[in-house]
Amino acid sequence: VWCACIRRDDWSTCRVDAPADEMQDKMFFRLLDLVHLMGGDLELLLPPVEDILTAPELAELVSDPRFHFIIKYGYECVDATRNDIIETS
């Protein structure tokens, strides 16, 4: 499901100078937000970033540095949000 969401979007025009804006436009991150809002455990449901970056079905995207940057940035945002939740608990 995650790879299918990634493949749905055009990553060739990603602007690395505005990664937060890019994340809002991508189905992958919208699905991630939906899972989070519905109370899903992202640690359990979201595959590790390494799995995304090495998935055979994403082979054509893996060589694109913009794709790498936006995906890694998104995962860092998820980790930061998770850490904020843990600290406030």
PDB file of C-alpha atoms in Angstrom:
ATOM      1  CA  VAL A   1       0.000   0.000   0.000  1.00  0.00           C
ATOM      2  CA  TRP A   2       2.764   2.439   0.931  1.00  0.00           C
ATOM      3  CA  CYS A   3       4.689   1.825  -2.286  1.00  0.00           C
ATOM      4  CA  ALA A   4       1.506   2.125  -4.345  1.00  0.00           C
ATOM      5  CA  CYS A   5       0.879   5.548  -2.800  1.00  0.00           C
ATOM      6  CA  ILE A   6       4.417   6.632  -3.579  1.00  0.00           C
ATOM      7  CA  ARG A   7       4.145   5.469  -7.187  1.00  0.00           C
ATOM      8  CA  ARG A   8       0.906   7.414  -7.666  1.00  0.00           C
ATOM      9  CA  ASP A   9       2.649  10.769  -7.378  1.00  0.00           C
ATOM     10  CA  ASP A  10       5.129  12.563  -9.615  1.00  0.00           C
ATOM     11  CA  TRP A  11       8.368  12.934  -7.666  1.00  0.00           C
ATOM     12  CA  SER A  12      10.411  14.358 -10.540  1.00  0.00           C
ATOM     13  CA  THR A  13       9.414  17.934  -9.777  1.00  0.00           C
ATOM     14  CA  CYS A  14       9.909  17.884  -5.999  1.00  0.00           C
ATOM     15  CA  ARG A  15      11.237  21.101  -4.541  1.00  0.00           C
ATOM     16  CA  VAL A  16      13.755  20.281  -1.833  1.00  0.00           C
ATOM     17  CA  ASP A  17      13.723  23.931  -0.747  1.00  0.00           C
ATOM     18  CA  ALA A  18      10.136  23.460   0.506  1.00  0.00           C
ATOM     19  CA  PRO A  19       9.864  19.860   1.733  1.00  0.00           C
ATOM     20  CA  ALA A  20       6.877  20.547   4.007  1.00  0.00           C
ATOM     21  CA  ASP A  21       4.908  21.862   1.021  1.00  0.00           C
ATOM     22  CA  GLU A  22       5.894  18.836  -1.039  1.00  0.00           C
ATOM     23  CA  MET A  23       4.724  16.510   1.711  1.00  0.00           C
ATOM     24  CA  GLN A  24       1.245  18.060   1.641  1.00  0.00           C
ATOM     25  CA  ASP A  25       0.939  17.249  -2.053  1.00  0.00           C
ATOM     26  CA  LYS A  26       1.986  13.597  -1.859  1.00  0.00           C
ATOM     27  CA  MET A  27      -0.478  10.739  -1.390  1.00  0.00           C
ATOM     28  CA  PHE A  28       2.071   8.835   0.739  1.00  0.00           C
ATOM     29  CA  PHE A  29       2.168  11.561   3.380  1.00  0.00           C
ATOM     30  CA  ARG A  30      -1.584  12.172   3.230  1.00  0.00           C
ATOM     31  CA  LEU A  31      -2.121   8.460   3.953  1.00  0.00           C
ATOM     32  CA  LEU A  32       0.405   8.660   6.765  1.00  0.00           C
ATOM     33  CA  ASP A  33      -1.526  11.614   8.255  1.00  0.00           C
ATOM     34  CA  LEU A  34      -4.811   9.726   7.923  1.00  0.00           C
ATOM     35  CA  VAL A  35      -3.425   6.667   9.706  1.00  0.00           C
ATOM     36  CA  HIS A  36      -2.116   8.915  12.486  1.00  0.00           C
ATOM     37  CA  LEU A  37      -5.417  10.839  12.824  1.00  0.00           C
ATOM     38  CA  MET A  38      -7.351   7.570  13.017  1.00  0.00           C
ATOM     39  CA  GLY A  39      -5.173   6.445  15.905  1.00  0.00           C
ATOM     40  CA  GLY A  40      -3.076   3.958  13.968  1.00  0.00           C
ATOM     41  CA  ASP A  41       0.302   2.984  15.362  1.00  0.00           C
ATOM     42  CA  LEU A  42       2.749   4.379  12.809  1.00  0.00           C
ATOM     43  CA  GLU A  43       5.632   2.551  14.439  1.00  0.00           C
ATOM     44  CA  LEU A  44       3.830  -0.694  13.678  1.00  0.00           C
ATOM     45  CA  LEU A  45       2.226   0.190  10.327  1.00  0.00           C
ATOM     46  CA  LEU A  46       4.836   2.346   8.608  1.00  0.00           C
ATOM     47  CA  PRO A  47       7.726   0.392   7.116  1.00  0.00           C
ATOM     48  CA  PRO A  48      11.258   1.522   7.993  1.00  0.00           C
ATOM     49  CA  VAL A  49      12.654   4.180   5.663  1.00  0.00           C
ATOM     50  CA  GLU A  50      15.324   1.718   4.498  1.00  0.00           C
ATOM     51  CA  ASP A  51      12.575  -0.632   3.264  1.00  0.00           C
ATOM     52  CA  ILE A  52      10.984   2.175   1.262  1.00  0.00           C
ATOM     53  CA  LEU A  53      14.304   3.253  -0.234  1.00  0.00           C
ATOM     54  CA  THR A  54      15.173  -0.316  -1.260  1.00  0.00           C
ATOM     55  CA  ALA A  55      11.741  -1.516  -2.398  1.00  0.00           C
ATOM     56  CA  PRO A  56      12.026  -3.154  -5.840  1.00  0.00           C
ATOM     57  CA  GLU A  57       8.752  -1.573  -6.982  1.00  0.00           C
ATOM     58  CA  LEU A  58      10.282   1.876  -6.396  1.00  0.00           C
ATOM     59  CA  ALA A  59      13.514   1.172  -8.276  1.00  0.00           C
ATOM     60  CA  GLU A  60      12.938   4.003 -10.746  1.00  0.00           C
ATOM     61  CA  LEU A  61      12.630   6.535  -7.897  1.00  0.00           C
ATOM     62  CA  VAL A  62      15.500   5.354  -5.724  1.00  0.00           C
ATOM     63  CA  SER A  63      18.129   7.020  -7.901  1.00  0.00           C
ATOM     64  CA  ASP A  64      16.404  10.423  -7.584  1.00  0.00           C
ATOM     65  CA  PRO A  65      18.035  12.496  -4.810  1.00  0.00           C
ATOM     66  CA  ARG A  66      14.876  14.631  -4.463  1.00  0.00           C
ATOM     67  CA  PHE A  67      12.851  11.514  -3.672  1.00  0.00           C
ATOM     68  CA  HIS A  68      15.408  10.440  -1.064  1.00  0.00           C
ATOM     69  CA  PHE A  69      15.400  13.869   0.547  1.00  0.00           C
ATOM     70  CA  ILE A  70      11.609  14.233   0.769  1.00  0.00           C
ATOM     71  CA  ILE A  71      11.085  10.679   2.068  1.00  0.00           C
ATOM     72  CA  LYS A  72      13.822  11.043   4.692  1.00  0.00           C
ATOM     73  CA  TYR A  73      12.500  14.477   5.683  1.00  0.00           C
ATOM     74  CA  GLY A  74       9.017  13.005   6.109  1.00  0.00           C
ATOM     75  CA  TYR A  75      10.298  10.180   8.277  1.00  0.00           C
ATOM     76  CA  GLU A  76      12.222  12.690  10.411  1.00  0.00           C
ATOM     77  CA  CYS A  77       8.977  14.630  10.904  1.00  0.00           C
ATOM     78  CA  VAL A  78       7.202  11.432  11.976  1.00  0.00           C
ATOM     79  CA  ASP A  79      10.017  10.652  14.434  1.00  0.00           C
ATOM     80  CA  ALA A  80       9.934  14.206  15.819  1.00  0.00           C
ATOM     81  CA  THR A  81       6.162  14.005  16.303  1.00  0.00           C
ATOM     82  CA  ARG A  82       6.482  10.611  17.980  1.00  0.00           C
ATOM     83  CA  ASN A  83       9.185  11.946  20.328  1.00  0.00           C
ATOM     84  CA  ASP A  84       7.040  14.983  21.216  1.00  0.00           C
ATOM     85  CA  ILE A  85       4.144  12.688  22.113  1.00  0.00           C
ATOM     86  CA  ILE A  86       6.387  10.495  24.275  1.00  0.00           C
ATOM     87  CA  GLU A  87       7.874  13.514  26.085  1.00  0.00           C
ATOM     88  CA  THR A  88       4.455  15.003  26.892  1.00  0.00           C
ATOM     89  CA  SER A  89       3.085  11.692  28.191  1.00  0.00           C
TER      90      SER A  89
END
